């Protein structure tokens, strides 16, 4: 829930800065000129943007730190690894007018002595999820901080936006791949231990499509900023 909220808030900050900064291209070509690169935000808007950005940065770092601690605890413990796997088990339903039959589709297990490769895969997947959130919040927080100084646009803005977008496109897919492989490994271990209802072949971990879409949007934004910068250079050359 927190990562989703962070991505939405970061997107709002990015749109505010992008819309209210009409001199984006000029500002990025010559930051030493005090008359260009202004955010176009009023003082209350700059304060609000800065507060939101600092909050996002703290939340992102907190999520990353919490995930790292969770990964370390998981890696060092022997009987605390939680894993949810698909199962095939019927539910005994007595004759009733409400339900005719039932079945369980998933079950959560707390495993002792899990397969090392499975545990490592889950840990890496969780860590990548936290990195995705931080990769988005960090550049947005920098823009918000600079917006408070009325100078949100800087020479590395295009690169930072493109890197954040590429990170949000690639890492969720990689995280899904790692979690998928790890869950299959652990499901096979459970089934091999005598839990015949576990179905390793039915494991499917969905990709975080919303994160990928945000990443694509950031890549498009980086492209637009690059076009604006070239247009601004042409305009300055003509004048």
GROMACS .gro file of C-alpha atoms in nm:
model
  239
    1UNK     CA    1   0.000   0.000   0.000
    2UNK     CA    2   0.279   0.246   0.090
    3UNK     CA    3   0.472   0.200  -0.238
    4UNK     CA    4   0.155   0.262  -0.441
    5UNK     CA    5   0.079   0.582  -0.247
    6UNK     CA    6   0.438   0.697  -0.290
    7UNK     CA    7   0.427   0.648  -0.666
    8UNK     CA    8   0.101   0.844  -0.694
    9UNK     CA    9   0.232   1.133  -0.484
   10UNK     CA   10   0.561   1.141  -0.674
   11UNK     CA   11   0.374   1.152  -1.003
   12UNK     CA   12   0.170   1.451  -0.878
   13UNK     CA   13   0.486   1.640  -0.780
   14UNK     CA   14   0.645   1.564  -1.117
   15UNK     CA   15   0.340   1.688  -1.309
   16UNK     CA   16   0.320   2.009  -1.100
   17UNK     CA   17   0.683   2.094  -1.167
   18UNK     CA   18   0.661   2.002  -1.536
   19UNK     CA   19   0.348   2.213  -1.596
   20UNK     CA   20   0.456   2.514  -1.395
   21UNK     CA   21   0.807   2.538  -1.544
   22UNK     CA   22   0.766   2.689  -1.891
   23UNK     CA   23   1.138   2.769  -1.929
   24UNK     CA   24   1.254   2.414  -1.873
   25UNK     CA   25   1.474   2.391  -2.178
   26UNK     CA   26   1.642   2.727  -2.128
   27UNK     CA   27   1.703   2.660  -1.761
   28UNK     CA   28   1.882   2.336  -1.834
   29UNK     CA   29   2.111   2.488  -2.096
   30UNK     CA   30   2.247   2.774  -1.884
   31UNK     CA   31   2.179   2.740  -1.514
   32UNK     CA   32   2.414   3.026  -1.428
   33UNK     CA   33   2.166   3.276  -1.571
   34UNK     CA   34   1.941   3.374  -1.281
   35UNK     CA   35   1.663   3.479  -1.515
   36UNK     CA   36   1.601   3.131  -1.655
   37UNK     CA   37   1.503   2.794  -1.517
   38UNK     CA   38   1.256   2.937  -1.271
   39UNK     CA   39   0.987   2.698  -1.150
   40UNK     CA   40   0.695   2.937  -1.198
   41UNK     CA   41   0.561   2.828  -0.858
   42UNK     CA   42   0.435   3.076  -0.603
   43UNK     CA   43   0.589   3.074  -0.255
   44UNK     CA   44   0.312   2.863  -0.093
   45UNK     CA   45   0.334   2.613  -0.380
   46UNK     CA   46   0.711   2.589  -0.344
   47UNK     CA   47   0.679   2.524   0.029
   48UNK     CA   48   0.413   2.257  -0.030
   49UNK     CA   49   0.620   2.091  -0.303
   50UNK     CA   50   0.928   2.088  -0.082
   51UNK     CA   51   0.738   1.937   0.213
   52UNK     CA   52   0.583   1.666  -0.005
   53UNK     CA   53   0.920   1.587  -0.162
   54UNK     CA   54   1.100   1.560   0.172
   55UNK     CA   55   0.822   1.337   0.301
   56UNK     CA   56   0.847   1.115  -0.005
   57UNK     CA   57   1.224   1.087   0.034
   58UNK     CA   58   1.192   0.990   0.402
   59UNK     CA   59   0.921   0.735   0.323
   60UNK     CA   60   1.127   0.589   0.041
   61UNK     CA   61   1.439   0.560   0.256
   62UNK     CA   62   1.228   0.416   0.538
   63UNK     CA   63   1.078   0.155   0.306
   64UNK     CA   64   1.424   0.065   0.178
   65UNK     CA   65   1.567   0.040   0.530
   66UNK     CA   66   1.273  -0.167   0.653
   67UNK     CA   67   1.307  -0.403   0.359
   68UNK     CA   68   1.681  -0.443   0.416
   69UNK     CA   69   1.618  -0.529   0.783
   70UNK     CA   70   1.346  -0.777   0.680
   71UNK     CA   71   1.583  -0.938   0.431
   72UNK     CA   72   1.858  -0.967   0.693
   73UNK     CA   73   1.620  -1.122   0.946
   74UNK     CA   74   1.492  -1.366   0.686
   75UNK     CA   75   1.844  -1.461   0.582
   76UNK     CA   76   1.958  -1.529   0.938
   77UNK     CA   77   1.649  -1.701   1.077
   78UNK     CA   78   1.564  -2.069   1.038
   79UNK     CA   79   1.188  -2.084   1.095
   80UNK     CA   80   1.041  -1.746   0.997
   81UNK     CA   81   1.019  -1.751   0.619
   82UNK     CA   82   0.659  -1.696   0.505
   83UNK     CA   83   0.562  -1.809   0.158
   84UNK     CA   84   0.224  -1.823  -0.017
   85UNK     CA   85   0.184  -2.104  -0.270
   86UNK     CA   86  -0.105  -2.243  -0.474
   87UNK     CA   87  -0.276  -2.553  -0.334
   88UNK     CA   88  -0.550  -2.784  -0.448
   89UNK     CA   89  -0.769  -2.878  -0.155
   90UNK     CA   90  -1.140  -2.932  -0.134
   91UNK     CA   91  -1.349  -2.778   0.142
   92UNK     CA   92  -1.601  -3.005   0.307
   93UNK     CA   93  -1.936  -2.833   0.262
   94UNK     CA   94  -2.233  -2.982   0.435
   95UNK     CA   95  -2.566  -2.974   0.259
   96UNK     CA   96  -2.680  -2.612   0.263
   97UNK     CA   97  -2.872  -2.369   0.047
   98UNK     CA   98  -2.584  -2.119   0.047
   99UNK     CA   99  -2.289  -2.323  -0.086
  100UNK     CA  100  -2.262  -2.644  -0.284
  101UNK     CA  101  -1.885  -2.695  -0.286
  102UNK     CA  102  -1.562  -2.514  -0.209
  103UNK     CA  103  -1.185  -2.535  -0.242
  104UNK     CA  104  -0.867  -2.362  -0.131
  105UNK     CA  105  -0.654  -2.204  -0.405
  106UNK     CA  106  -0.362  -2.072  -0.197
  107UNK     CA  107  -0.209  -2.134   0.143
  108UNK     CA  108   0.051  -1.950   0.350
  109UNK     CA  109   0.329  -2.154   0.509
  110UNK     CA  110   0.592  -2.056   0.764
  111UNK     CA  111   0.892  -2.263   0.659
  112UNK     CA  112   1.185  -2.396   0.860
  113UNK     CA  113   1.515  -2.461   0.685
  114UNK     CA  114   1.393  -2.341   0.343
  115UNK     CA  115   1.591  -2.405   0.029
  116UNK     CA  116   1.879  -2.148   0.024
  117UNK     CA  117   1.822  -2.054  -0.339
  118UNK     CA  118   1.450  -2.000  -0.278
  119UNK     CA  119   1.514  -1.786   0.028
  120UNK     CA  120   1.777  -1.582  -0.155
  121UNK     CA  121   1.542  -1.529  -0.450
  122UNK     CA  122   1.261  -1.399  -0.230
  123UNK     CA  123   1.501  -1.171  -0.042
  124UNK     CA  124   1.639  -1.027  -0.367
  125UNK     CA  125   1.287  -0.975  -0.503
  126UNK     CA  126   1.178  -0.781  -0.194
  127UNK     CA  127   1.493  -0.571  -0.205
  128UNK     CA  128   1.433  -0.483  -0.570
  129UNK     CA  129   1.078  -0.374  -0.488
  130UNK     CA  130   1.215  -0.129  -0.232
  131UNK     CA  131   1.479  -0.005  -0.477
  132UNK     CA  132   1.204   0.069  -0.731
  133UNK     CA  133   1.025   0.295  -0.483
  134UNK     CA  134   1.347   0.470  -0.383
  135UNK     CA  135   1.455   0.514  -0.746
  136UNK     CA  136   1.136   0.711  -0.812
  137UNK     CA  137   1.123   0.912  -0.491
  138UNK     CA  138   1.487   1.023  -0.485
  139UNK     CA  139   1.494   1.233  -0.807
  140UNK     CA  140   1.145   1.367  -0.738
  141UNK     CA  141   1.260   1.477  -0.393
  142UNK     CA  142   1.560   1.655  -0.543
  143UNK     CA  143   1.332   1.841  -0.786
  144UNK     CA  144   1.103   1.938  -0.499
  145UNK     CA  145   1.394   2.067  -0.292
  146UNK     CA  146   1.517   2.277  -0.583
  147UNK     CA  147   1.163   2.399  -0.648
  148UNK     CA  148   1.164   2.545  -0.299
  149UNK     CA  149   1.465   2.748  -0.412
  150UNK     CA  150   1.279   2.843  -0.731
  151UNK     CA  151   1.535   2.651  -0.938
  152UNK     CA  152   1.394   2.299  -0.995
  153UNK     CA  153   1.556   2.246  -1.334
  154UNK     CA  154   1.917   2.135  -1.360
  155UNK     CA  155   2.145   1.985  -1.621
  156UNK     CA  156   2.102   1.629  -1.498
  157UNK     CA  157   1.722   1.637  -1.484
  158UNK     CA  158   1.678   1.451  -1.814
  159UNK     CA  159   1.927   1.182  -1.714
  160UNK     CA  160   1.775   1.145  -1.366
  161UNK     CA  161   1.424   1.115  -1.511
  162UNK     CA  162   1.534   0.861  -1.772
  163UNK     CA  163   1.724   0.651  -1.516
  164UNK     CA  164   1.426   0.649  -1.279
  165UNK     CA  165   1.195   0.548  -1.566
  166UNK     CA  166   1.422   0.270  -1.687
  167UNK     CA  167   1.457   0.142  -1.331
  168UNK     CA  168   1.081   0.123  -1.289
  169UNK     CA  169   1.044  -0.062  -1.619
  170UNK     CA  170   1.320  -0.318  -1.570
  171UNK     CA  171   1.333  -0.392  -1.196
  172UNK     CA  172   0.965  -0.492  -1.147
  173UNK     CA  173   1.003  -0.751  -1.424
  174UNK     CA  174   1.328  -0.878  -1.274
  175UNK     CA  175   1.168  -0.887  -0.929
  176UNK     CA  176   0.875  -1.089  -1.065
  177UNK     CA  177   1.114  -1.334  -1.232
  178UNK     CA  178   1.310  -1.389  -0.910
  179UNK     CA  179   0.998  -1.426  -0.696
  180UNK     CA  180   0.845  -1.666  -0.947
  181UNK     CA  181   1.151  -1.891  -0.951
  182UNK     CA  182   1.192  -1.876  -0.573
  183UNK     CA  183   0.827  -1.958  -0.505
  184UNK     CA  184   0.839  -2.256  -0.740
  185UNK     CA  185   1.152  -2.384  -0.565
  186UNK     CA  186   0.994  -2.352  -0.220
  187UNK     CA  187   0.666  -2.505  -0.340
  188UNK     CA  188   0.856  -2.807  -0.470
  189UNK     CA  189   1.031  -2.835  -0.134
  190UNK     CA  190   0.697  -2.831   0.049
  191UNK     CA  191   0.551  -3.091  -0.183
  192UNK     CA  192   0.860  -3.307  -0.142
  193UNK     CA  193   0.812  -3.288   0.234
  194UNK     CA  194   0.475  -3.464   0.205
  195UNK     CA  195   0.235  -3.175   0.142
  196UNK     CA  196   0.068  -3.329  -0.162
  197UNK     CA  197  -0.186  -3.048  -0.197
  198UNK     CA  198   0.082  -2.794  -0.292
  199UNK     CA  199   0.089  -2.731  -0.668
  200UNK     CA  200   0.428  -2.594  -0.784
  201UNK     CA  201   0.321  -2.595  -1.149
  202UNK     CA  202   0.040  -2.349  -1.070
  203UNK     CA  203   0.268  -2.079  -0.925
  204UNK     CA  204   0.223  -1.743  -1.095
  205UNK     CA  205   0.350  -1.411  -0.962
  206UNK     CA  206   0.204  -1.110  -1.149
  207UNK     CA  207   0.418  -0.818  -1.262
  208UNK     CA  208   0.349  -0.479  -1.102
  209UNK     CA  209   0.203  -0.329  -1.419
  210UNK     CA  210   0.136   0.008  -1.257
  211UNK     CA  211   0.504   0.053  -1.171
  212UNK     CA  212   0.600  -0.033  -1.529
  213UNK     CA  213   0.346   0.219  -1.661
  214UNK     CA  214   0.487   0.491  -1.435
  215UNK     CA  215   0.834   0.403  -1.566
  216UNK     CA  216   0.719   0.436  -1.926
  217UNK     CA  217   0.561   0.773  -1.841
  218UNK     CA  218   0.890   0.893  -1.693
  219UNK     CA  219   1.078   0.784  -2.005
  220UNK     CA  220   0.830   0.981  -2.217
  221UNK     CA  221   0.873   1.281  -1.987
  222UNK     CA  222   1.252   1.260  -2.029
  223UNK     CA  223   1.204   1.257  -2.406
  224UNK     CA  224   0.979   1.563  -2.389
  225UNK     CA  225   1.229   1.750  -2.172
  226UNK     CA  226   1.498   1.672  -2.425
  227UNK     CA  227   1.282   1.808  -2.707
  228UNK     CA  228   1.202   2.123  -2.505
  229UNK     CA  229   1.573   2.178  -2.440
  230UNK     CA  230   1.657   2.153  -2.810
  231UNK     CA  231   1.372   2.390  -2.897
  232UNK     CA  232   1.490   2.638  -2.637
  233UNK     CA  233   1.843   2.626  -2.776
  234UNK     CA  234   1.713   2.698  -3.125
  235UNK     CA  235   1.504   2.985  -2.990
  236UNK     CA  236   1.800   3.138  -2.806
  237UNK     CA  237   2.011   3.101  -3.120
  238UNK     CA  238   1.755   3.291  -3.327
  239UNK     CA  239   1.732   3.574  -3.075
   0.00000   0.00000   0.00000
